Coordinates of C-alpha atoms in Angstrom, one line a residue:
X1 CA 93.4 125.8 113.9
X2 CA 95.7 125.4 116.5
X3 CA 95.7 126.1 120.7
X4 CA 98.1 125.8 122.7
X5 CA 98.5 122.6 123.9
X6 CA 98.7 120.9 120.7
X7 CA 101.5 123.6 120.1
X8 CA 103.3 122.5 122.5
X9 CA 103.0 118.8 122.2
X10 CA 104.3 119.0 118.4
X11 CA 107.3 121.8 119.8
X12 CA 108.3 119.0 122.4
X13 CA 107.8 116.4 119.5
X14 CA 109.8 118.0 116.6
X15 CA 112.3 118.3 119.9
X16 CA 112.4 114.8 120.5
X17 CA 112.5 113.2 117.0
X18 CA 115.7 116.3 116.3
X19 CA 117.7 114.9 119.6
X20 CA 116.8 111.5 119.7
X21 CA 116.3 111.0 116.4
X22 CA 120.7 110.8 115.6
X23 CA 120.4 107.8 117.8
X24 CA 117.7 105.4 116.1
X25 CA 119.7 106.4 113.4
X26 CA 122.9 104.7 114.2
X27 CA 120.7 101.4 114.6
X28 CA 122.3 98.6 112.7
X29 CA 119.0 97.4 112.3
X30 CA 117.4 100.6 111.1
X31 CA 115.6 99.5 108.0
X32 CA 116.5 101.1 104.4
X33 CA 112.8 101.0 102.2
X34 CA 109.9 100.5 105.2
X35 CA 107.7 102.9 107.3
X36 CA 109.5 103.7 110.1
X37 CA 109.2 106.2 113.8
X38 CA 111.9 108.9 113.1
X39 CA 111.9 107.6 116.7
X40 CA 109.3 106.7 119.3
X41 CA 106.8 104.1 119.0
X42 CA 104.8 102.8 115.7
X43 CA 101.8 101.1 115.6
X44 CA 99.1 101.0 113.1
X45 CA 98.3 102.1 109.6
X46 CA 96.0 105.5 108.9
X47 CA 94.2 107.8 107.1
X48 CA 96.3 106.1 104.2
X49 CA 95.0 107.6 100.7
X50 CA 96.2 109.8 97.3
X51 CA 95.4 112.8 97.5
X52 CA 96.8 115.2 94.5
X53 CA 99.7 113.6 93.4
X54 CA 100.8 112.1 96.3
X55 CA 100.0 109.3 98.7
X56 CA 99.8 109.9 102.5
X57 CA 100.5 107.4 105.4
X58 CA 99.3 108.7 108.5
X59 CA 100.6 106.0 111.8
X60 CA 99.9 105.7 115.1
X61 CA 102.6 107.6 116.7
X62 CA 104.4 107.8 120.3
X63 CA 107.0 110.2 119.8
X64 CA 108.0 110.3 123.5
X65 CA 108.0 106.9 124.3
X66 CA 109.5 104.0 122.1
X67 CA 107.6 101.0 124.2
X68 CA 103.9 103.5 124.0
X69 CA 102.9 106.1 125.1
X70 CA 100.2 108.7 124.0
X71 CA 99.2 108.0 120.4
X72 CA 99.7 110.9 118.0
X73 CA 98.6 110.4 114.3
X74 CA 102.5 110.4 112.1
X75 CA 102.8 111.5 108.6
X76 CA 104.3 110.5 106.1
X77 CA 104.2 111.3 101.8
X78 CA 105.5 109.8 98.5
X79 CA 105.3 110.0 94.7
X80 CA 105.5 107.0 94.1
X81 CA 105.3 105.0 97.0
X82 CA 108.6 103.9 97.1
X83 CA 110.6 107.6 98.3
X84 CA 108.6 108.9 101.9
X85 CA 108.9 111.9 103.4
X86 CA 108.5 112.8 106.9
X87 CA 105.8 115.6 107.9
X88 CA 105.1 117.0 110.9
X89 CA 102.8 115.4 113.1
X90 CA 99.2 115.9 112.5
X91 CA 96.9 115.1 114.5
X92 CA 97.7 115.0 118.4
X93 CA 95.3 114.6 121.7
X94 CA 94.8 117.8 122.2
X95 CA 91.2 118.6 123.1
X96 CA 89.5 117.1 125.7
X97 CA 87.6 114.2 123.4
X98 CA 90.2 113.2 122.5
X99 CA 93.2 113.5 125.1
X100 CA 94.1 110.6 126.3
X101 CA 94.9 109.2 122.3
X102 CA 94.5 110.1 118.8
X103 CA 93.4 106.6 117.8
X104 CA 93.6 104.5 114.8
X105 CA 91.4 106.2 111.5
X106 CA 91.0 106.6 108.1
X107 CA 91.5 109.2 105.1
X108 CA 88.2 109.9 102.8
X109 CA 89.4 112.6 99.8
X110 CA 86.7 114.7 98.3
X111 CA 86.5 117.9 97.0
X112 CA 90.0 119.1 97.6
X113 CA 90.1 118.3 100.8
X114 CA 91.4 115.7 103.3
X115 CA 88.6 114.1 106.1
X116 CA 90.5 112.4 108.8
X117 CA 88.2 110.4 110.6
X118 CA 89.8 108.4 113.9
X119 CA 89.2 107.5 117.6
X120 CA 89.7 109.9 120.3
X121 CA 90.7 108.0 123.8
X122 CA 89.3 109.5 126.7
X123 CA 90.4 107.3 129.7
X124 CA 88.5 108.7 133.2
X125 CA 89.6 109.0 136.6
X126 CA 88.6 106.8 138.9
X127 CA 88.1 102.4 140.0
X128 CA 87.4 101.8 136.2
X129 CA 88.0 98.0 134.2
X130 CA 88.4 100.7 130.5
X131 CA 86.3 98.4 129.4
X132 CA 82.6 98.4 130.6
X133 CA 83.4 101.5 132.1
X134 CA 85.9 104.6 132.6
X135 CA 86.8 104.5 128.7
X136 CA 85.3 107.4 126.4
X137 CA 86.1 106.3 122.3
X138 CA 84.5 109.1 120.9
X139 CA 84.6 109.1 116.6
X140 CA 86.0 112.2 115.5
X141 CA 86.5 114.3 112.4
X142 CA 89.5 116.3 111.7
X143 CA 89.8 118.2 107.6
X144 CA 92.8 119.6 106.3
X145 CA 92.6 121.7 102.9
X146 CA 96.3 121.1 102.2
X147 CA 97.2 117.5 103.0
X148 CA 99.9 118.6 105.9
X149 CA 97.7 121.5 108.2
X150 CA 94.3 121.3 110.2
X151 CA 91.6 123.7 109.7
X152 CA 88.6 122.3 112.1
X153 CA 88.6 119.4 114.2
X154 CA 85.5 118.1 115.9
X155 CA 83.7 114.9 117.9
X156 CA 81.1 112.8 116.4
X157 CA 80.4 110.8 117.9
X158 CA 80.4 109.7 121.8
X159 CA 79.6 106.5 123.4
X160 CA 76.0 107.4 124.1
X161 CA 75.5 108.0 120.7
X162 CA 76.3 103.9 119.4
X163 CA 73.5 101.4 119.8
X164 CA 72.9 99.7 122.9
X165 CA 75.0 96.5 124.4
X166 CA 78.1 97.8 124.0
X167 CA 81.4 98.1 125.9
X168 CA 83.4 101.3 125.6
X169 CA 85.0 99.7 123.1
X170 CA 84.1 100.7 120.0
X171 CA 86.6 102.1 117.4
X172 CA 88.3 102.7 114.6
X173 CA 86.5 104.5 111.5
X174 CA 86.9 103.6 107.7
X175 CA 85.1 105.5 105.9
X176 CA 84.0 105.4 101.7
X177 CA 80.8 106.4 99.6
X178 CA 78.5 104.1 97.3
X179 CA 75.5 105.0 96.1
X180 CA 75.8 108.5 96.9
X181 CA 76.2 108.1 100.3
X182 CA 78.6 107.8 102.7
X183 CA 79.6 104.2 105.1
X184 CA 81.6 104.1 108.3
X185 CA 82.8 100.6 110.0
X186 CA 83.8 100.7 113.4
X187 CA 85.2 97.3 115.3
X188 CA 83.0 96.6 118.6
X189 CA 83.5 94.3 122.1
X190 CA 80.0 94.0 123.0
X191 CA 78.9 93.1 126.7
X192 CA 79.2 89.6 126.3
X193 CA 82.2 89.8 124.9
X194 CA 81.6 89.4 121.3
X195 CA 83.4 90.8 118.1
X196 CA 81.6 92.6 115.9
X197 CA 81.3 95.6 113.1
X198 CA 79.1 98.3 113.4
X199 CA 77.7 99.9 110.1
X200 CA 76.8 103.9 109.8
X201 CA 75.9 106.0 107.8
X202 CA 75.3 109.5 106.4
X203 CA 73.9 112.1 103.7
X204 CA 77.0 114.5 104.6
X205 CA 80.2 113.1 106.3
X206 CA 79.1 115.2 109.4
X207 CA 75.6 112.9 110.9
X208 CA 75.6 109.2 111.5
X209 CA 73.5 106.8 111.6
X210 CA 73.5 103.2 112.7
X211 CA 72.6 100.8 110.2
X212 CA 73.2 97.3 110.9
X213 CA 75.6 95.3 112.7
X214 CA 77.9 92.4 111.2
X215 CA 79.3 89.6 113.2
X216 CA 79.4 85.2 112.8
X217 CA 76.5 83.0 114.3
X218 CA 79.4 81.5 117.3
X219 CA 80.7 84.3 118.9
X220 CA 84.7 85.2 117.8
X221 CA 87.1 87.0 119.3
X222 CA 85.7 89.2 122.4
X223 CA 87.0 92.7 119.7
X224 CA 87.1 93.4 116.1
X225 CA 89.3 95.9 115.4
X226 CA 90.6 97.8 112.5
X227 CA 87.7 96.7 110.1
X228 CA 88.2 97.6 106.4
X229 CA 84.8 96.5 103.8
X230 CA 86.2 96.9 100.4
X231 CA 85.0 95.1 97.2
X232 CA 87.4 93.4 94.9
X233 CA 85.8 92.2 91.2
X234 CA 82.3 92.3 92.7
X235 CA 83.8 90.3 96.2
X236 CA 82.5 91.9 99.6
X237 CA 85.3 91.5 101.7
X238 CA 85.4 92.1 105.2
X239 CA 89.1 92.7 106.4
X240 CA 89.3 92.7 111.0
X241 CA 92.3 92.2 113.4
X242 CA 90.1 89.8 116.6
X243 CA 90.8 89.3 119.5
X244 CA 90.6 87.1 122.0
X245 CA 90.2 84.1 119.2
X246 CA 91.2 80.5 120.0
X247 CA 95.1 79.2 119.0
X248 CA 93.2 76.1 117.2
X249 CA 94.8 75.8 113.3
X250 CA 97.0 77.7 111.5
X251 CA 95.7 80.6 110.8
X252 CA 96.2 81.4 114.8
X253 CA 99.1 81.6 115.6
X254 CA 99.8 84.8 117.0
X255 CA 98.3 86.5 120.5
X256 CA 95.9 88.1 118.4
X257 CA 94.2 86.9 114.6
X258 CA 94.7 89.9 111.9
X259 CA 92.4 88.7 108.4
X260 CA 89.7 88.7 106.4
X261 CA 85.7 87.1 105.5
X262 CA 84.2 86.7 101.9
X263 CA 81.1 88.9 102.2
X264 CA 77.9 87.8 100.7
X265 CA 74.4 89.6 100.4
X266 CA 74.1 93.4 101.6
X267 CA 76.4 94.7 104.2
X268 CA 73.5 97.5 104.5
X269 CA 71.3 94.9 106.0
X270 CA 71.0 91.1 105.3
X271 CA 74.5 89.9 104.4
X272 CA 76.5 86.6 105.4
X273 CA 80.4 86.0 106.3
X274 CA 82.3 83.4 104.9
X275 CA 85.0 81.2 106.2
X276 CA 87.7 83.8 107.9
X277 CA 91.2 84.0 106.4
X278 CA 94.3 84.8 107.7
X279 CA 96.3 87.6 105.5
X280 CA 99.6 87.0 106.6
X281 CA 100.9 84.0 108.8
X282 CA 104.2 85.2 110.0
X283 CA 104.6 87.0 113.3
X284 CA 105.0 90.0 112.4
X285 CA 101.7 91.1 110.9
X286 CA 98.2 93.3 111.8
X287 CA 96.0 96.3 111.5
X288 CA 96.2 96.8 108.1
X289 CA 94.2 99.1 106.3
X290 CA 93.8 99.4 102.8
X291 CA 92.2 102.5 100.3
X292 CA 92.0 102.6 96.5
X293 CA 94.5 104.0 93.7
X294 CA 92.3 104.3 91.4
X295 CA 91.6 100.8 90.3
X296 CA 93.8 98.9 92.4
X297 CA 93.6 98.6 96.4
X298 CA 96.4 99.1 97.6
X299 CA 96.9 97.9 101.5
X300 CA 99.5 98.0 104.5
X301 CA 99.9 96.9 107.1
X302 CA 101.9 97.0 110.8
X303 CA 104.9 94.9 111.0
X304 CA 103.8 94.1 114.4
X305 CA 101.7 92.7 116.9
X306 CA 100.3 93.6 119.9
X307 CA 100.5 92.1 123.7
X308 CA 103.0 89.5 121.4
X309 CA 105.7 87.2 124.0
X310 CA 108.6 88.9 121.6
X311 CA 110.3 92.3 121.9
X312 CA 112.0 94.2 119.0
X313 CA 115.8 95.4 119.9
X314 CA 115.7 98.3 118.4
X315 CA 114.4 99.8 121.9
X316 CA 118.0 100.5 122.7
X317 CA 118.1 102.8 120.4
X318 CA 114.9 104.3 121.4
X319 CA 112.4 103.4 118.2
X320 CA 110.1 100.7 117.4
X321 CA 108.4 98.8 114.4
X322 CA 107.7 99.6 111.2
X323 CA 105.0 99.1 108.0
X324 CA 105.2 96.7 105.6
X325 CA 106.3 97.2 102.2
X326 CA 102.5 98.8 100.4
X327 CA 101.1 95.6 98.5
X328 CA 98.0 95.5 96.0
X329 CA 94.8 93.1 96.9
X330 CA 94.0 91.3 93.8
X331 CA 90.8 88.7 94.3
X332 CA 90.6 84.8 93.2
X333 CA 88.3 82.4 94.0
X334 CA 87.0 84.0 96.9
X335 CA 90.5 84.9 98.3
X336 CA 92.8 87.5 98.7
X337 CA 96.1 87.8 96.9
X338 CA 98.7 90.6 98.3
X339 CA 101.9 91.1 96.7
X340 CA 104.4 94.4 96.4
X341 CA 103.4 97.2 94.1
X342 CA 105.2 97.7 90.8
X343 CA 107.2 100.5 91.9
X344 CA 109.9 98.5 94.3
X345 CA 111.0 97.2 91.5
X346 CA 112.6 100.9 90.9
X347 CA 114.8 100.3 94.4
X348 CA 116.5 97.4 92.4
X349 CA 120.2 97.4 91.7
X350 CA 122.4 94.9 90.8
X351 CA 120.9 91.8 89.0
X352 CA 122.2 88.0 89.8
X353 CA 120.9 84.9 88.3
X354 CA 121.1 82.3 90.7
X355 CA 121.5 78.4 89.9
X356 CA 120.3 77.2 93.2
X357 CA 121.7 74.3 94.9
X358 CA 122.9 73.6 98.4
X359 CA 125.8 75.2 99.2
X360 CA 124.5 78.4 97.2
X361 CA 124.7 82.0 98.8
X362 CA 125.2 85.3 98.5
X363 CA 125.9 87.7 100.9
X364 CA 123.5 91.0 99.8
X365 CA 122.4 93.0 102.8
X366 CA 118.8 93.8 101.7
X367 CA 117.1 92.5 98.7
X368 CA 114.8 90.9 96.3
X369 CA 114.8 87.2 95.6
X370 CA 112.5 85.2 93.1
X371 CA 113.1 82.0 93.7
X372 CA 111.1 79.4 90.7
X373 CA 111.0 75.7 93.0
X374 CA 110.1 73.6 90.4
X375 CA 107.6 72.4 93.1
X376 CA 110.3 70.9 95.1
X377 CA 111.5 70.8 98.9
X378 CA 113.8 73.3 99.9
X379 CA 115.9 75.0 102.8
X380 CA 116.9 77.8 102.8
X381 CA 118.5 81.0 105.4
X382 CA 117.8 84.6 105.4
X383 CA 120.7 86.6 106.6
X384 CA 121.6 84.5 109.7
X385 CA 118.9 84.7 111.2
X386 CA 115.1 83.7 109.3
X387 CA 114.9 79.7 108.0
X388 CA 112.4 79.3 105.9
X389 CA 111.7 75.2 105.2
X390 CA 109.0 73.8 102.7
X391 CA 108.2 69.9 102.8
X392 CA 105.9 67.5 102.9
X393 CA 102.4 70.4 101.8
X394 CA 104.1 72.2 105.2
X395 CA 106.0 76.0 104.7
X396 CA 107.7 77.1 107.6
X397 CA 109.8 80.3 109.1
X398 CA 111.5 80.0 111.8
X399 CA 113.9 82.4 113.6
X400 CA 116.0 80.1 115.6
X401 CA 118.0 82.8 116.3
X402 CA 118.0 86.8 116.3
X403 CA 114.6 86.6 116.9
X404 CA 114.2 88.3 120.3
X405 CA 111.9 85.5 120.5
X406 CA 110.2 85.0 117.5
X407 CA 110.5 81.2 116.9
X408 CA 108.0 79.0 114.9
X409 CA 105.2 79.7 111.9
X410 CA 103.7 77.7 109.8
X411 CA 101.6 77.2 106.4
X412 CA 100.0 74.5 104.6
X413 CA 100.4 74.6 101.6
X414 CA 100.3 72.5 98.8
X415 CA 104.2 72.5 96.9
X416 CA 105.0 76.3 95.7
X417 CA 106.4 76.9 92.6
X418 CA 107.5 80.4 93.3
X419 CA 108.3 82.5 96.0
X420 CA 109.2 86.7 96.3
X421 CA 111.3 87.8 99.3
X422 CA 111.9 90.7 100.2
X423 CA 114.8 91.3 102.9
X424 CA 116.2 94.3 104.4
X425 CA 117.9 94.8 107.2
X426 CA 115.7 93.6 109.7
X427 CA 112.8 92.3 108.3
X428 CA 112.1 88.7 106.0
X429 CA 108.4 89.5 103.7
X430 CA 107.7 86.4 102.1
X431 CA 104.8 86.1 98.9
X432 CA 104.0 82.2 97.7
X433 CA 102.6 81.9 94.4
X434 CA 101.5 85.1 93.7
X435 CA 100.5 85.9 97.3
X436 CA 98.7 82.9 98.0
X437 CA 100.4 82.6 101.0
X438 CA 102.2 85.6 103.1
X439 CA 104.7 84.9 106.5
X440 CA 105.9 88.5 107.8
X441 CA 108.8 88.7 110.3
X442 CA 111.1 91.4 112.0
X443 CA 114.3 89.2 112.6
X444 CA 117.6 91.2 114.1
X445 CA 120.6 89.7 112.4
X446 CA 124.6 89.8 113.2
X447 CA 125.7 89.4 109.5
X448 CA 123.4 89.4 106.1
X449 CA 122.6 87.1 103.3
X450 CA 120.8 83.9 101.9
X451 CA 121.9 80.7 101.7
X452 CA 120.2 76.8 100.3
X453 CA 120.8 74.0 102.3
X454 CA 118.8 72.1 100.1
X455 CA 116.6 72.8 97.1
X456 CA 116.5 73.4 93.4
X457 CA 115.5 74.9 91.0
X458 CA 116.4 79.2 89.8
X459 CA 116.6 82.4 91.3
X460 CA 116.5 86.4 90.5
X461 CA 118.5 88.2 93.4
X462 CA 118.3 92.3 92.9
X463 CA 120.1 94.3 95.4
X464 CA 117.7 97.1 97.4
X465 CA 118.7 100.4 96.9
X466 CA 118.4 102.6 100.1
X467 CA 115.0 104.3 99.6

């Protein structure tokens, strides 16, 4: 399936990637084992799935503007979640129902076909605030029979098809099958500025009926973006990125929050939400999405934050943002644990055994550090920019230099016994005590490595080969 506008957009995108890609590749902060855009802008992960023998990751992609621009679905695939092949854009804003952006969504695989559900964004001309008037958020479906090209594309629902009492903001469909029916969650903003999640059901993947709405008793932000509803070991979780939540404690340090509620009861009827928990307490983590790979639930997040006060100097080279590494989600005591997929170990190079004492340092650009702290206070610096310190029950991640406006984030936790730190050329991802606490950030150092100012214990450090 194609039309003239789509063909022109694809040609222009390919030309921009061909002409501007070499400039992006010259950036010393270009990452080595993370998904990043060939050029231009990247944000939310979309359409995560395993299709045949390949993993597919789509992402919000602005090829023409490294500060945003009209969104397409960028596309890459991998046999092993480590080595990624970039493919041509699959979804373009080329129809009246998605003309101002192919917004976020998900993939559902059945009968050898890839069903891509997404939000088609339309902004009407006129004097509108684009919240209560002037915006179309359409639920759309594209179908692929080979994972790389479309055979059809259509609009399934418009704003008039959603429940009453909502603003124009209804978006980010996530679809799955259960008990012989198909289910979809979408994030929404009410006319009273309350965030909520809409539940739809279908018999045929095409015709959808609203069957429930999930929210909190008290208003918890004005919009719940990028919902993801799933079960781990019998416990259901509702993952959302709520906007407009007050910054009251270490769960809400960023301009927008990102985390999950344990869900009790049946999401299709009577259910309640437990206490909101943050998935990552660093600077850069938002809009995560997960999928099932056999029995594993794997999640990617956008290593960025919309409307943040800090910046990314990669714009000088014409590109911006990246994904997190893929992580496996598990659950313990009603909480989600995040840990990097084991496949990343294939990138391990030279192993260095370190006896941690003040002054110990290693000069290495990209690495996987596994540090046993013995439960004692420590202070270490990653590259020349990210400082990680624990004492008196507080883990502090600070970026005193090279943060482009990033300052400090904290996580209250008992004495950590183990840390795993994945450091790329311009990113640091920290996983504490088996993923009970996570902190992610971008950074822009001028020299690379790790050194301890204080601490004890032992560490193993592997060089990470380029994926």
